[in-house]
C-alpha positions as a printed NumPy array, in Angstrom:
array([[109.533,  82.31 ,  74.162],
       [108.929,  78.713,  74.124],
       [110.535,  75.893,  76.154],
       [112.551,  73.228,  74.44 ],
       [110.299,  70.443,  75.96 ],
       [107.452,  70.417,  78.344],
       [108.58 ,  71.778,  81.99 ],
       [107.918,  69.192,  84.96 ],
       [105.831,  69.462,  87.843],
       [106.594,  69.391,  91.379],
       [105.947,  70.62 ,  94.909],
       [108.657,  72.927,  96.712],
       [110.361,  71.451,  99.648],
       [112.589,  74.428, 100.069],
       [114.864,  77.033,  98.736],
       [117.98 ,  77.598, 100.381],
       [121.868,  78.959,  99.515],
       [119.882,  81.381,  97.231],
       [120.49 ,  79.383,  94.29 ],
       [119.004,  75.697,  95.165],
       [115.861,  74.408,  95.688],
       [114.65 ,  71.189,  96.557],
       [111.617,  69.671,  94.944],
       [109.422,  66.533,  95.016],
       [108.254,  65.558,  91.116],
       [104.775,  65.103,  90.608],
       [105.325,  64.59 ,  86.82 ],
       [106.753,  62.961,  84.692],
       [104.424,  60.02 ,  86.215],
       [107.393,  57.746,  85.992],
       [109.478,  60.264,  88.527],
       [106.568,  60.88 ,  90.474],
       [107.953,  61.165,  94.022],
       [111.657,  61.433,  93.367],
       [113.631,  64.488,  95.328],
       [115.415,  66.781,  92.955],
       [117.366,  69.884,  93.198],
       [117.249,  72.714,  90.927],
       [118.985,  75.656,  89.988],
       [117.509,  78.804,  90.995],
       [118.182,  81.693,  89.215],
       [117.   ,  84.336,  91.224],
       [119.184,  86.284,  94.012],
       [116.261,  87.971,  95.198],
       [113.973,  87.932,  98.341],
       [111.251,  85.961,  96.19 ],
       [108.635,  87.151,  98.847],
       [105.612,  85.063,  98.725],
       [106.718,  82.931,  95.795],
       [108.796,  80.163,  97.599],
       [106.138,  78.843, 100.091],
       [106.792,  75.486, 101.071],
       [104.468,  72.711,  99.279],
       [103.724,  75.312,  96.212],
       [103.403,  73.858,  92.594],
       [106.591,  74.593,  90.974],
       [107.443,  74.03 ,  87.145],
       [111.323,  73.075,  86.216],
       [113.027,  73.117,  83.191],
       [115.226,  70.115,  82.304],
       [118.228,  71.011,  79.827],
       [119.302,  67.683,  79.352],
       [122.707,  69.422,  79.379],
       [125.348,  66.971,  80.742],
       [127.857,  69.934,  81.516],
       [125.507,  71.446,  83.736],
       [126.207,  70.688,  87.461],
       [122.532,  71.121,  88.14 ],
       [120.36 ,  70.085,  84.843],
       [116.987,  71.35 ,  86.291],
       [115.945,  74.957,  86.249],
       [113.263,  75.931,  88.699],
       [110.987,  78.321,  86.258],
       [107.336,  79.142,  87.726],
       [105.537,  78.836,  90.838],
       [101.944,  78.879,  91.839],
       [101.34 ,  81.453,  94.18 ],
       [ 98.351,  81.544,  96.632],
       [ 97.131,  78.551,  94.943],
       [ 96.142,  81.102,  92.082],
       [ 98.706,  82.487,  90.152],
       [101.679,  81.426,  88.042],
       [104.785,  83.644,  88.74 ],
       [107.973,  83.182,  86.734],
       [110.806,  83.468,  89.433],
       [113.805,  82.768,  86.484],
       [114.772,  86.172,  86.199],
       [116.726,  85.56 ,  83.075],
       [113.477,  85.123,  81.323],
       [112.231,  88.716,  81.561],
       [114.974,  90.043,  79.153],
       [114.293,  87.098,  76.935],
       [110.391,  88.239,  76.965],
       [111.26 ,  91.967,  76.174],
       [113.716,  90.984,  73.554],
       [111.486,  89.051,  71.52 ],
       [108.483,  91.477,  72.057],
       [110.629,  94.398,  70.939],
       [111.936,  92.448,  67.71 ],
       [108.351,  91.327,  66.887],
       [107.463,  95.24 ,  67.62 ],
       [104.745,  93.948,  70.443],
       [105.909,  97.116,  72.277],
       [104.04 ,  99.884,  70.604],
       [106.072, 102.583,  72.749],
       [109.368, 101.2  ,  71.836],
       [109.396, 100.563,  67.771],
       [112.475,  98.792,  66.33 ],
       [112.754,  99.337,  62.773],
       [114.957,  96.128,  62.106],
       [116.772,  93.705,  64.441],
       [120.427,  95.3  ,  63.46 ],
       [118.839,  98.321,  65.55 ],
       [118.742,  96.437,  68.993],
       [121.79 ,  95.346,  70.676],
       [121.805,  93.091,  74.342],
       [123.908,  94.621,  77.329],
       [125.172,  97.865,  76.062],
       [128.167,  98.949,  78.321],
       [127.418, 102.315,  80.452],
       [129.537, 103.949,  82.959],
       [131.602, 100.737,  83.682],
       [128.448,  98.435,  83.723],
       [125.627,  97.361,  81.916],
       [122.134,  98.353,  80.966],
       [119.992,  95.538,  79.432],
       [119.002,  97.136,  75.862],
       [120.048,  99.686,  73.453],
       [118.153, 100.59 ,  70.54 ],
       [119.983, 102.535,  67.691],
       [117.713, 104.05 ,  65.252],
       [117.897, 107.484,  62.973],
       [120.968, 108.685,  65.235],
       [118.512, 108.194,  68.243],
       [119.768, 106.123,  71.172],
       [117.012, 104.307,  73.36 ],
       [118.458, 102.69 ,  76.544],
       [116.216, 100.149,  78.706],
       [116.698,  98.606,  81.667],
       [114.363,  95.694,  82.515],
       [113.218,  94.623,  86.19 ],
       [111.004,  91.861,  86.948],
       [108.091,  91.985,  88.879],
       [106.608,  89.494,  91.167],
       [105.621,  90.728,  94.518],
       [101.934,  90.763,  95.01 ],
       [100.259,  92.863,  97.657],
       [ 96.57 ,  93.697,  98.392],
       [ 94.128,  94.497,  95.579],
       [ 96.37 ,  92.568,  92.993],
       [ 98.604,  95.379,  93.087],
       [102.471,  94.203,  92.08 ],
       [105.138,  96.087,  94.096],
       [109.135,  96.819,  93.099],
       [111.456,  96.348,  94.377],
       [110.994,  93.431,  96.585],
       [113.84 ,  93.908,  98.872],
       [116.356,  97.1  ,  99.321],
       [118.342,  97.139,  95.899],
       [121.607,  99.366,  95.641],
       [121.928,  97.828,  92.336],
       [118.436,  98.816,  91.35 ],
       [119.066, 102.663,  92.548],
       [122.476, 102.644,  90.319],
       [120.61 , 101.68 ,  87.293],
       [117.969, 104.786,  87.764],
       [120.99 , 107.012,  88.097],
       [122.507, 105.876,  84.72 ],
       [119.271, 106.266,  83.019],
       [118.754, 109.731,  84.574],
       [122.133, 110.707,  83.377],
       [121.787, 109.025,  79.441],
       [118.382, 111.144,  79.616],
       [120.198, 114.48 ,  80.626],
       [122.463, 113.748,  77.703],
       [119.745, 113.687,  75.381],
       [118.976, 109.868,  75.109],
       [115.551, 107.934,  75.667],
       [115.674, 106.308,  78.798],
       [113.258, 103.786,  79.729],
       [112.67 , 101.673,  82.824],
       [110.853,  98.626,  81.755],
       [108.636,  96.449,  84.345],
       [108.115,  92.707,  83.147],
       [105.329,  91.798,  85.179],
       [105.684,  88.271,  85.653],
       [102.616,  87.333,  87.7  ],
       [ 99.267,  86.702,  86.713],
       [ 97.736,  88.069,  89.553],
       [ 99.251,  91.769,  89.075],
       [ 96.664,  94.175,  87.782],
       [ 99.005,  97.117,  88.127],
       [102.393,  98.035,  89.693],
       [103.604, 100.496,  92.429],
       [106.586, 101.534,  93.926],
       [107.285,  99.76 ,  97.419],
       [107.971, 102.641,  99.216],
       [107.815, 100.352, 102.455],
       [110.215,  98.247, 101.435],
       [113.099, 100.64 , 100.116],
       [112.087, 104.42 , 100.359],
       [115.398, 105.379,  99.066],
       [114.557, 103.617,  95.621],
       [110.963, 105.447,  95.648],
       [112.503, 108.825,  96.132],
       [114.937, 108.29 ,  93.676],
       [112.48 , 106.917,  91.163],
       [110.114, 109.875,  91.381],
       [113.324, 111.969,  90.756],
       [114.364, 110.191,  87.36 ],
       [110.687, 110.329,  86.269],
       [110.601, 114.027,  86.86 ],
       [113.896, 114.419,  85.021],
       [112.219, 112.554,  81.929],
       [113.137, 108.929,  82.172],
       [109.762, 106.757,  81.176],
       [108.312, 103.77 ,  82.689],
       [106.652, 101.222,  81.294],
       [105.202,  97.779,  82.671],
       [103.889,  94.947,  80.659],
       [102.126,  91.917,  82.061],
       [103.388,  88.124,  81.181],
       [101.027,  85.529,  79.797],
       [101.411,  81.904,  80.767],
       [100.849,  79.509,  77.943],
       [101.159,  75.924,  78.073],
       [104.758,  75.619,  76.26 ],
       [106.139,  79.187,  77.284],
       [105.254,  82.793,  77.939],
       [104.587,  86.045,  76.162],
       [104.21 ,  89.699,  76.645],
       [100.994,  90.303,  76.682],
       [ 99.595,  93.904,  77.597],
       [100.351,  96.993,  79.032],
       [ 99.678,  97.457,  82.955],
       [ 99.692, 101.098,  84.992],
       [101.95 , 102.223,  86.746],
       [101.452, 104.42 ,  89.823],
       [104.608, 105.913,  91.667]])
């Protein structure tokens, strides 16, 4: 995915009230030093991704109908790695990759096979692929929590919603469909993915159960480019 215009850069002052972030702009140079408030499209804990003074990148929607025209997109972690904290982006990246057949494990024969946000059990998963009378359900999760030895962990906080998604994927697999949990690794420093048992042991136990029941788990890393991002290559997952 490419952004419509160059991202603004700045230094993070604070993230607060879950959806707000104050930033001191660095570029464009004519706005350097200006303090702005950006929308933070991330309801999670954002552990290690919201440090005061960190370099951040913002997208200017230039939409006068939006209360906050700026969206917080990327953050520099530990002064080394870019991470995407906008949780709307992983689904966009996965959808593009599916349509371009860049995810070898999940082929899509034509665009009409792919449906976003299918309704399941009075809720929704992220994608449904209908191909030759076979249904493939996909739930996408963003991984941005970096631990030691370049290990990425999910979840970064206790997740009741994530647990529900595992239960739905397991039931769909039991009904004869293909079920896939897809980790979109939106962090340059992560080289493998592990379940964060130390954060949410209930989720960890359930994930092992659903894998034993046939639910597949995939992880792909995001590559950051000057004007956007792309899913680049598969990573190992250790449960």
